[in-house]
Short mmCIF file of N, CA, C and O in Angstrom, two decimals:
data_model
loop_
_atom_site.label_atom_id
_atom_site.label_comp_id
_atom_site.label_asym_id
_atom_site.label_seq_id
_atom_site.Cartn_x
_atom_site.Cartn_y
_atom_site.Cartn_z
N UNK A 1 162.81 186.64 4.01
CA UNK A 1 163.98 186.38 4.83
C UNK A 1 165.27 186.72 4.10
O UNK A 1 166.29 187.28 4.52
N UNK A 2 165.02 186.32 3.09
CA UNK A 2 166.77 187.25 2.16
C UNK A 2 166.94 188.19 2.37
O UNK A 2 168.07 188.22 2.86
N UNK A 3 166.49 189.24 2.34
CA UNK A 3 166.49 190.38 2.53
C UNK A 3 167.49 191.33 3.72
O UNK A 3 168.43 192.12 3.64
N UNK A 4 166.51 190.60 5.01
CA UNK A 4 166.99 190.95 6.04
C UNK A 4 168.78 190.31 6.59
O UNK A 4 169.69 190.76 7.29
N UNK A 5 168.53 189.11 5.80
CA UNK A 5 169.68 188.08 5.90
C UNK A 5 170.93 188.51 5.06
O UNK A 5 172.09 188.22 5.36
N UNK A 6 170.51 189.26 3.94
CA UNK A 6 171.55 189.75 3.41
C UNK A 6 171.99 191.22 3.97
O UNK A 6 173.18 191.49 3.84
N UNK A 7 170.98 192.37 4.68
CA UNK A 7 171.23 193.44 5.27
C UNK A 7 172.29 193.14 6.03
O UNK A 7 173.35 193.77 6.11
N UNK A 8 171.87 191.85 6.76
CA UNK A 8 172.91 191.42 8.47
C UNK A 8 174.38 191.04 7.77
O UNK A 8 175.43 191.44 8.26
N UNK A 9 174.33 190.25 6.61
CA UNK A 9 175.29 189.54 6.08
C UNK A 9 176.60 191.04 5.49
O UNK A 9 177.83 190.98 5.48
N UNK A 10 175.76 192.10 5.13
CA UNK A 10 176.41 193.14 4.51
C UNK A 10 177.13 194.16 5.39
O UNK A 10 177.92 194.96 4.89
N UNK A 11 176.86 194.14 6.77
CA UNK A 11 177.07 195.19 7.60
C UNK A 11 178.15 194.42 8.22
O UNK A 11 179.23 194.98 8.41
N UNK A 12 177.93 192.82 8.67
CA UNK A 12 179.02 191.82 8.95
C UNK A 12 180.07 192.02 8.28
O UNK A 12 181.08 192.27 8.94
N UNK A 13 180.19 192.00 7.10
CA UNK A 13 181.37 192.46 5.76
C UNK A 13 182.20 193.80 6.34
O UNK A 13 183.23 193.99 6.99
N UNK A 14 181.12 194.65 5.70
CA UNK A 14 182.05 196.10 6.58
C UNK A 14 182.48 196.02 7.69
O UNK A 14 183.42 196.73 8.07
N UNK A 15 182.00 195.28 8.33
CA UNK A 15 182.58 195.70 9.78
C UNK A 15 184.13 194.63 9.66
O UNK A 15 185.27 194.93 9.98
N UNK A 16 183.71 193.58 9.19
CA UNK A 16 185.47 192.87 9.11
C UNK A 16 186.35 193.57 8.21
O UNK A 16 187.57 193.53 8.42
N UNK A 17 185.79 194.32 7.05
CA UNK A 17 186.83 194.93 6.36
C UNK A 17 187.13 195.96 7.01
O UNK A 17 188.32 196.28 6.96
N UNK A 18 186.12 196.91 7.92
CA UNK A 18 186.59 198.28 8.39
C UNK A 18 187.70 198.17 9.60
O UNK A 18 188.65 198.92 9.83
N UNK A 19 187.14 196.67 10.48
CA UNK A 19 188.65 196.67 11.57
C UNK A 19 189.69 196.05 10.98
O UNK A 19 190.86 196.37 11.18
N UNK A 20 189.24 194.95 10.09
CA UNK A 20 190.46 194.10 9.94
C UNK A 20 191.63 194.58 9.00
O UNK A 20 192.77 194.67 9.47
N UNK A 21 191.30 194.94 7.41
CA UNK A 21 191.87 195.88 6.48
C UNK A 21 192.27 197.55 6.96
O UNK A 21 193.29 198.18 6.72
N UNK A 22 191.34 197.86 7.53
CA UNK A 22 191.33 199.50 7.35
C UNK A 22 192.09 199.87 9.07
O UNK A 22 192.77 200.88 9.26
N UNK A 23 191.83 199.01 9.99
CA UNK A 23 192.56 198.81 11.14
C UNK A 23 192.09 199.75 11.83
O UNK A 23 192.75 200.21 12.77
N UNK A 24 190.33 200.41 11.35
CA UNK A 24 189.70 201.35 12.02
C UNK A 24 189.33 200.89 14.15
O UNK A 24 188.58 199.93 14.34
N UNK A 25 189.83 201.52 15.26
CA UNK A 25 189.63 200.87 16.51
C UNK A 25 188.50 201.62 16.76
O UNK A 25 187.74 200.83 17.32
N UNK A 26 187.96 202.69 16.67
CA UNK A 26 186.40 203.02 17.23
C UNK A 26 185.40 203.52 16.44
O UNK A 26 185.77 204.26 15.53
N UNK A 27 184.22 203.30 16.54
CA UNK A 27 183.22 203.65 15.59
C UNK A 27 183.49 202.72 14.01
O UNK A 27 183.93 201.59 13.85
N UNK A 28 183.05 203.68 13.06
CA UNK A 28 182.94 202.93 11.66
C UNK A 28 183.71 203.81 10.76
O UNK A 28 183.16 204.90 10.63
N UNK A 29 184.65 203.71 10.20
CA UNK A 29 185.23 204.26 9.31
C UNK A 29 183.90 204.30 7.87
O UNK A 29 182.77 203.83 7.74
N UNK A 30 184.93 205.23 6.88
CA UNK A 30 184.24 205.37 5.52
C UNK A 30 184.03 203.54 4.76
O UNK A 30 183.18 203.01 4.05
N UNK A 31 185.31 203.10 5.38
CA UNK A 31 185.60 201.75 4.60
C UNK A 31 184.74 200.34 4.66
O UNK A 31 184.63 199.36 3.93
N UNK A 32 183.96 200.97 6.47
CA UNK A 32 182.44 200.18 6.46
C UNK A 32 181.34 200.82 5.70
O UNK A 32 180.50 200.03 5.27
N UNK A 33 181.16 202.00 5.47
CA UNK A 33 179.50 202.33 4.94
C UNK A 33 180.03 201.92 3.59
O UNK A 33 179.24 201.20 2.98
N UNK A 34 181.26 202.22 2.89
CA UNK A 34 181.30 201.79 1.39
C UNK A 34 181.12 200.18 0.91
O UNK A 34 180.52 199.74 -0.07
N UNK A 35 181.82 199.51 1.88
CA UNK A 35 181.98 198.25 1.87
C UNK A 35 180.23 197.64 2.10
O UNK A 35 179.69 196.76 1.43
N UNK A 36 179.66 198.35 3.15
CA UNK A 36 178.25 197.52 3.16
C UNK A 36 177.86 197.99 2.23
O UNK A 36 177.50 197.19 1.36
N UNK A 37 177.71 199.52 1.91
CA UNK A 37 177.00 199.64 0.71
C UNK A 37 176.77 198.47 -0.90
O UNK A 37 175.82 198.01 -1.53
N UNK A 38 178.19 198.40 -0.97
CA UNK A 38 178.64 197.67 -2.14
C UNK A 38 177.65 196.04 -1.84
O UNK A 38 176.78 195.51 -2.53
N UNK A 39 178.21 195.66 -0.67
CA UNK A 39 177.86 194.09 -0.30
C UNK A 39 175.89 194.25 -0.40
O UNK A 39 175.08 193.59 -1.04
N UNK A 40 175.75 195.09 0.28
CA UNK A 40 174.12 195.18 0.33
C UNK A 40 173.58 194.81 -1.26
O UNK A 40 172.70 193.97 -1.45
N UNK A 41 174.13 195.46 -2.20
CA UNK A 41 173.89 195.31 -3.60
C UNK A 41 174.13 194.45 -4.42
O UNK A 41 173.52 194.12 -5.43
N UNK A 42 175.57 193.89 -3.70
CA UNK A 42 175.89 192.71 -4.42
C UNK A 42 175.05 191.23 -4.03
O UNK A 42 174.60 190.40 -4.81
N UNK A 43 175.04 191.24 -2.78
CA UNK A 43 174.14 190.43 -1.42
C UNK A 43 172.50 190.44 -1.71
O UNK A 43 171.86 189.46 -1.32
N UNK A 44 171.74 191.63 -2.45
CA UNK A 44 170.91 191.73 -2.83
C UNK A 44 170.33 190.90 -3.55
O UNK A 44 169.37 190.16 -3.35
N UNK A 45 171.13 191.11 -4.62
CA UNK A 45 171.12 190.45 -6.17
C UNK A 45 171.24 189.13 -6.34
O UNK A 45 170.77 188.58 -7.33
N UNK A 46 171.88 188.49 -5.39
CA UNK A 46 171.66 187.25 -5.03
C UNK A 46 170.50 186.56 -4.54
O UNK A 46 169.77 185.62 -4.85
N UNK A 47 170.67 187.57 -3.51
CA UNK A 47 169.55 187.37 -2.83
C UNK A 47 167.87 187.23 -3.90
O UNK A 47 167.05 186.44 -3.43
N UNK A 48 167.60 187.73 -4.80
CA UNK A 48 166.76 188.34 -5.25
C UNK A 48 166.77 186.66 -6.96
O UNK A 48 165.90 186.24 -7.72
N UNK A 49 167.87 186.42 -6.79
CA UNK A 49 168.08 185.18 -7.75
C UNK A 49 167.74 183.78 -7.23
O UNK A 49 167.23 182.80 -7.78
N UNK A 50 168.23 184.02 -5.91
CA UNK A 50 167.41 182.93 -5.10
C UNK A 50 165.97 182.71 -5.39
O UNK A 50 165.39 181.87 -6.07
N UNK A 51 165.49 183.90 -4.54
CA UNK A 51 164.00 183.83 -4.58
C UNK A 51 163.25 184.01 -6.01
O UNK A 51 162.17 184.58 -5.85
N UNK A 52 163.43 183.78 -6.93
CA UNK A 52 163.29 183.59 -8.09
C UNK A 52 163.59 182.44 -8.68
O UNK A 52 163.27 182.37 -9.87
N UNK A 53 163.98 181.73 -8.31
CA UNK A 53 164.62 180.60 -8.71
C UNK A 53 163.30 179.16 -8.14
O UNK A 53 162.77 178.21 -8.72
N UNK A 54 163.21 179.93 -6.34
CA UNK A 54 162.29 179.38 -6.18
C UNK A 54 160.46 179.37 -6.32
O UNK A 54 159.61 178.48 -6.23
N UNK A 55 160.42 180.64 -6.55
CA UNK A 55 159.61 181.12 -7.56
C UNK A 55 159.21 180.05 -9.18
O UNK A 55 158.26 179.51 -9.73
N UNK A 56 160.42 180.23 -9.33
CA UNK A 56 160.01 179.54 -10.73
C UNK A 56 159.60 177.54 -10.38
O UNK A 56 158.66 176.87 -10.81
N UNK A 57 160.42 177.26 -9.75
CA UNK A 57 160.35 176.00 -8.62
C UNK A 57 158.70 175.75 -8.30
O UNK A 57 158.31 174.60 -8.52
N UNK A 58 158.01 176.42 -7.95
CA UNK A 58 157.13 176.68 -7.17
C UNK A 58 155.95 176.69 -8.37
O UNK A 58 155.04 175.87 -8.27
N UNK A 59 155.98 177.44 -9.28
CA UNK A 59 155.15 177.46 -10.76
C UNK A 59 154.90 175.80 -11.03
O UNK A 59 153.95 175.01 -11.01
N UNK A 60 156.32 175.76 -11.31
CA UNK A 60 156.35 174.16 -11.83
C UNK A 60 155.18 172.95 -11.06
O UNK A 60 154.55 172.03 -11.59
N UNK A 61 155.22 173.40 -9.68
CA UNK A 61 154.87 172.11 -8.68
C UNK A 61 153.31 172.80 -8.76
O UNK A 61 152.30 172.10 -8.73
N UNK A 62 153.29 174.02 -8.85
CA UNK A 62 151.38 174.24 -9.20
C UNK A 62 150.64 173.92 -10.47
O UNK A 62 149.44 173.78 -10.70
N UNK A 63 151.76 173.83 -11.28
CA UNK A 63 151.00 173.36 -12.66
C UNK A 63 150.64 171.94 -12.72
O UNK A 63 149.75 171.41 -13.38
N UNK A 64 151.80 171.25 -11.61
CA UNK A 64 151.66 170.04 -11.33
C UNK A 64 150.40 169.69 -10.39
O UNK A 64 149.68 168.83 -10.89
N UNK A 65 150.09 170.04 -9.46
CA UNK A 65 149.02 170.35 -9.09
C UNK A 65 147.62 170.29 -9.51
O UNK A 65 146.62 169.69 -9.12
N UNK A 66 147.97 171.40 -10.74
CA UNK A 66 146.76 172.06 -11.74
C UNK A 66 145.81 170.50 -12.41
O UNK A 66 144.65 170.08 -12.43
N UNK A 67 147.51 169.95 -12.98
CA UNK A 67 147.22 169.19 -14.13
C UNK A 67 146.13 167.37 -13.06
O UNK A 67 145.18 166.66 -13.39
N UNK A 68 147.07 167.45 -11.77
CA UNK A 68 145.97 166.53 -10.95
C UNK A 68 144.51 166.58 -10.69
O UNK A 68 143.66 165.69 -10.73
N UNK A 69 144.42 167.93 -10.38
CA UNK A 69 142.77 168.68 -10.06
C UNK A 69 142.30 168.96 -11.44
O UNK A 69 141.09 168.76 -11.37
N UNK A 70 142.60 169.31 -12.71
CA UNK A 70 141.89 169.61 -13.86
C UNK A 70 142.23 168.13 -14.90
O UNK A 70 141.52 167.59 -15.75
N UNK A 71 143.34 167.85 -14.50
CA UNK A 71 143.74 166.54 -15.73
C UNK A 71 144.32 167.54 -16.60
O UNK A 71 143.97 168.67 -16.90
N UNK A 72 145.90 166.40 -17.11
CA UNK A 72 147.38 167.08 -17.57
C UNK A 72 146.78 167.39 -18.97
O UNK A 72 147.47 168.28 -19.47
N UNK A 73 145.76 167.02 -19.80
CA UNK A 73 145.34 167.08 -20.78
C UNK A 73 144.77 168.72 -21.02
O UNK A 73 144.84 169.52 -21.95
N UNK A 74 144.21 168.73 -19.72
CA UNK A 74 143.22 170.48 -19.95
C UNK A 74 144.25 171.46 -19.47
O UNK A 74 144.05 172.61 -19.84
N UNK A 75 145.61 171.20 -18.52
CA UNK A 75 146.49 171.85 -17.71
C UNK A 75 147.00 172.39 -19.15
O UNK A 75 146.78 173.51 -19.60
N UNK A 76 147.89 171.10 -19.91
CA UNK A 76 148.51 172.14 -21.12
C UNK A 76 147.67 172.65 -21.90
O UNK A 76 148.20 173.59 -22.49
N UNK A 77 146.33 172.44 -22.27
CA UNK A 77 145.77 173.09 -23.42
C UNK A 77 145.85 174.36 -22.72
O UNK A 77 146.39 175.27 -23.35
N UNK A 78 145.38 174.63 -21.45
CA UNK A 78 145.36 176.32 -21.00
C UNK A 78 146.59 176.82 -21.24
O UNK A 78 146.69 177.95 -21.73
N UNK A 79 147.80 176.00 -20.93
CA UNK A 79 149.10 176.65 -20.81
C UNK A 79 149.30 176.98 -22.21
O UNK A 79 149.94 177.98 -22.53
N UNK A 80 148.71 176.10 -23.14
CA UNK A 80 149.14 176.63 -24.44
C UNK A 80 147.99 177.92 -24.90
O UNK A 80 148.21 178.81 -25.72
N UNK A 81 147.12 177.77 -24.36
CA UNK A 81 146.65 179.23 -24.87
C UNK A 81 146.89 180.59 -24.67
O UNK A 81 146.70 181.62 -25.31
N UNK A 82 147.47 180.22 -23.36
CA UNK A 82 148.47 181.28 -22.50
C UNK A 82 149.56 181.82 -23.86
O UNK A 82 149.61 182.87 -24.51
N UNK A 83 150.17 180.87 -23.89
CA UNK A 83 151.43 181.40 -24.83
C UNK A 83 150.84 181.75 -26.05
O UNK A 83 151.35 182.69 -26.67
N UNK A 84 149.65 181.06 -26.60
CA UNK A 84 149.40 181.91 -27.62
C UNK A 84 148.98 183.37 -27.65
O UNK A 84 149.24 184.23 -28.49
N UNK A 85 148.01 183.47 -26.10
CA UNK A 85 147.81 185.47 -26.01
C UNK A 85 148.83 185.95 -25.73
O UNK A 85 148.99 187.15 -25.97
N UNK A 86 149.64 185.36 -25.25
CA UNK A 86 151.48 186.04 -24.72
C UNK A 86 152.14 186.43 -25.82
O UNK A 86 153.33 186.67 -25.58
N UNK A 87 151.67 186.67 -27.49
CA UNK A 87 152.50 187.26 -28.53
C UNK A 87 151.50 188.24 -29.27
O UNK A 87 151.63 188.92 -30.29
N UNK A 88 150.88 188.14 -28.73
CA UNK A 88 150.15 189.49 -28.72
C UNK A 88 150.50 190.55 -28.36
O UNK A 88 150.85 190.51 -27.18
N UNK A 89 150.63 192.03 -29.04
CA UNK A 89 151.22 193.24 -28.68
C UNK A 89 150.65 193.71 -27.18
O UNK A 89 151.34 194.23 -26.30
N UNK A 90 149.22 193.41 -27.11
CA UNK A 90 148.76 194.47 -25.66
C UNK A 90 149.13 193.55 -24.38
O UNK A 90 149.21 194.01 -23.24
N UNK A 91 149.35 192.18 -24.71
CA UNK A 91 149.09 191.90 -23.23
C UNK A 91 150.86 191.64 -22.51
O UNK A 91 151.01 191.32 -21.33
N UNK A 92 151.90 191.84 -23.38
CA UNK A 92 153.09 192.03 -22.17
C UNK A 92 153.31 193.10 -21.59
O UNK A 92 153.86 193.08 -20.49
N UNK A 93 152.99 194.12 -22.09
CA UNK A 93 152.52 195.37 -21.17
C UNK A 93 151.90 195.11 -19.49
O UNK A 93 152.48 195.31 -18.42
N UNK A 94 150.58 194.62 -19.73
CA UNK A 94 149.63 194.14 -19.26
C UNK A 94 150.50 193.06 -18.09
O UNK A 94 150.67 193.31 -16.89
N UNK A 95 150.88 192.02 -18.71
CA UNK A 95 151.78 190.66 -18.02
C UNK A 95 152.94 190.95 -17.57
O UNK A 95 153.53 190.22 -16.77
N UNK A 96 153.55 192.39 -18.16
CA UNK A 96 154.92 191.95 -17.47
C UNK A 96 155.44 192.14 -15.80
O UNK A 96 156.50 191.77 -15.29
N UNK A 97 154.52 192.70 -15.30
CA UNK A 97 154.82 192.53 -13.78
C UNK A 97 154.31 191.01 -13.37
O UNK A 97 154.78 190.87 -12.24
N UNK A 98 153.74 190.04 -13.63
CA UNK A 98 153.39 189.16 -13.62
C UNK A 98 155.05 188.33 -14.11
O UNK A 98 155.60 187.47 -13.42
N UNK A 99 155.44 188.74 -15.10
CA UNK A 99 156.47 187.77 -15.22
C UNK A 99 155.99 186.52 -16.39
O UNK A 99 156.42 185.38 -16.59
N UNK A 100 155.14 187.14 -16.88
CA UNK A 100 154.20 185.62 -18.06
C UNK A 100 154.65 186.18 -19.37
O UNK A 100 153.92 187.07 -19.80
N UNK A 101 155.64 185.88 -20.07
CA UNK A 101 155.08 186.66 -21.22
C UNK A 101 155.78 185.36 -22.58
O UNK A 101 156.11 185.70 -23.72
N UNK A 102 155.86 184.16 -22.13
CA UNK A 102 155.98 183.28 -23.02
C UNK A 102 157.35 183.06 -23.87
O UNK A 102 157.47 182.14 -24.68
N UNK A 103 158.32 183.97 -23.60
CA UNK A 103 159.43 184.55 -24.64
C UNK A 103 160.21 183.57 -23.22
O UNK A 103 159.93 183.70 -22.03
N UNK A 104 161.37 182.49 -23.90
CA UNK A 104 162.39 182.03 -23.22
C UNK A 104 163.44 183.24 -23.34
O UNK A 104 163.67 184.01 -24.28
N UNK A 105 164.04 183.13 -21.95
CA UNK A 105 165.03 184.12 -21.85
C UNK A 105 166.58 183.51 -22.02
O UNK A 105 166.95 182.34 -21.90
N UNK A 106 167.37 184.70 -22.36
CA UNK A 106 168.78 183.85 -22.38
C UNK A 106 169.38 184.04 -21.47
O UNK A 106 168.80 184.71 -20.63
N UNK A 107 170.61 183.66 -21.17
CA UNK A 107 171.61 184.00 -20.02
C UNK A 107 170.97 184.66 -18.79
O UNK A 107 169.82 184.48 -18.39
N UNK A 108 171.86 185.42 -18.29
CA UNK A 108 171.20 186.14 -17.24
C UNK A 108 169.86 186.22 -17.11
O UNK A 108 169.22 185.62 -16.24
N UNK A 109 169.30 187.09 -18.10
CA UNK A 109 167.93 187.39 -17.90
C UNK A 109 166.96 186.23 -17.28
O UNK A 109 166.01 186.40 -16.50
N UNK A 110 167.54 184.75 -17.95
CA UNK A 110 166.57 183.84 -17.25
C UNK A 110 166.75 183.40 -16.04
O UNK A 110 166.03 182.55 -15.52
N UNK A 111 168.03 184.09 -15.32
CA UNK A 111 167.68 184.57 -13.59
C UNK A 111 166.87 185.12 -12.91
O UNK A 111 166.69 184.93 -11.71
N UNK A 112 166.34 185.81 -13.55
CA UNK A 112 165.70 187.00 -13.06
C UNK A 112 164.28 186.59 -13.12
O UNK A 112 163.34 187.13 -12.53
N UNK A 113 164.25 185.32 -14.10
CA UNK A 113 162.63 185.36 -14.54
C UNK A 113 161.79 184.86 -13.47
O UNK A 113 162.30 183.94 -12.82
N UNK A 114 160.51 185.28 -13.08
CA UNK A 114 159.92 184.65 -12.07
C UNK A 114 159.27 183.28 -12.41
O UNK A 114 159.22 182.26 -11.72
N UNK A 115 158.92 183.45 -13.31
CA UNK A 115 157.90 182.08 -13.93
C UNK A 115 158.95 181.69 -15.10
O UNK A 115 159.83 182.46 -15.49
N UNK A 116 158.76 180.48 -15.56
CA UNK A 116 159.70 179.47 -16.16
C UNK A 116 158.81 179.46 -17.57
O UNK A 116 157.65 179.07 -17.59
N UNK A 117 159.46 179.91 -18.65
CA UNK A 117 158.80 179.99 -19.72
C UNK A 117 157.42 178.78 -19.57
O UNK A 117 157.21 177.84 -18.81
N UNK A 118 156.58 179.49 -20.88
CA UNK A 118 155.52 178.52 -21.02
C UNK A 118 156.15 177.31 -21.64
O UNK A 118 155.72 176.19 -21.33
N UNK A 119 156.96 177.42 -22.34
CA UNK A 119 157.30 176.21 -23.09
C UNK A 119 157.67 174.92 -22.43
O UNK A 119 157.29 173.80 -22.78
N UNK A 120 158.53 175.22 -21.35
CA UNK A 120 159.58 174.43 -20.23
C UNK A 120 158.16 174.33 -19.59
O UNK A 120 158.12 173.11 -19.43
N UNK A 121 157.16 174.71 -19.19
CA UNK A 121 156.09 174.34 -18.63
C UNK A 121 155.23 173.59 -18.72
O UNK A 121 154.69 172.94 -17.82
N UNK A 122 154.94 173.64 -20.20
CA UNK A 122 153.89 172.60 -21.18
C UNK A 122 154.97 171.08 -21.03
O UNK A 122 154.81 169.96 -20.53
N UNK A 123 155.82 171.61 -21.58
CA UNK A 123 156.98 170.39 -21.68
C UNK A 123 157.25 169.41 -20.45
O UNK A 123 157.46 168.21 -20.55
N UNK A 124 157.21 170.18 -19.20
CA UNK A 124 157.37 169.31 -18.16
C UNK A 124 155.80 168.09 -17.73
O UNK A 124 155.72 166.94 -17.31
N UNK A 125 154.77 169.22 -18.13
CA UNK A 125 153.44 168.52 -17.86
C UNK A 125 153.73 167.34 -18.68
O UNK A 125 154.04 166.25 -18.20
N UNK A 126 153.61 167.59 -19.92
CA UNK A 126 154.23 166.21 -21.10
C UNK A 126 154.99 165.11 -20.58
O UNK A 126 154.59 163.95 -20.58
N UNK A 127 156.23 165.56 -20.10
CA UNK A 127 156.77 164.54 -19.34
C UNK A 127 156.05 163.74 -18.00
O UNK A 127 156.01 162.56 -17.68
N UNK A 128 155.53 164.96 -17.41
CA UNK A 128 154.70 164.25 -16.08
C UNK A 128 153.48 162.94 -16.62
O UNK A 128 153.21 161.91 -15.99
N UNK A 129 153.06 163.28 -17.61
CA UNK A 129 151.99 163.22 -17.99
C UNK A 129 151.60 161.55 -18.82
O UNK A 129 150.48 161.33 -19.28
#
């Protein structure tokens, strides 16, 4: 649904900047395709932080899950073995479309991340636990 929500949200933009600023009366001036263009990308990227966000949201509440159906005891030992093959040279290759690769991110980048480090993961079970 972001996606489409931000397409609608971006063309909405141009079109108020192309009549309202640009004082274009028929059709679409240059000042809408540039303007959506821009918003589509900017609108995107948001968009795309959202769903990542809940993504990572979503990890959390399955590990939670995990740790009910297996017991929080066997949940982190897996999670920690995870992070231990996660510093291994072959497998972020392997993991990184997955989004697993154990390394906390800084700033930005840990927008982007889909899954919530292992660490913040083990750590929350701990607390649950």
């Amino acid at each position: 649904m972001a996606s489409p929500i931000s397409i609608f949200l971006s063309r909405v933009i141009g079109h108020v900047v192309d009549r309202v600023v640009f004082k274009v009366e028929r059709g679409h001036g240059p000042a809408f395709w540039i303007t959506t263009i821009i918003a589509e990308i900017v609108l995107g990227i948001l968009a795309s932080v959202i769903v990542f966000w809940f993504s990572r949201r979503r990890e959390f509440r399955a590990d939670a899950g995990g740790a009910r159906l297996a017991g929080g005891g066997n949940m982190i030992v897996a999670l920690e073995r995870l992070r231990l093959t996660a510093g291994q040279p072959h497998l972020p290759d392997r993991m990184a479309a997955f989004g697993i690769n154990g390394v906390i991110g800084q700033g930005l980048k840990r927008l982007f991340m889909t899954h919530p480090p292992l660490e913040e993961r083990i750590a929350a079970l701990k607390r649950g636990s």
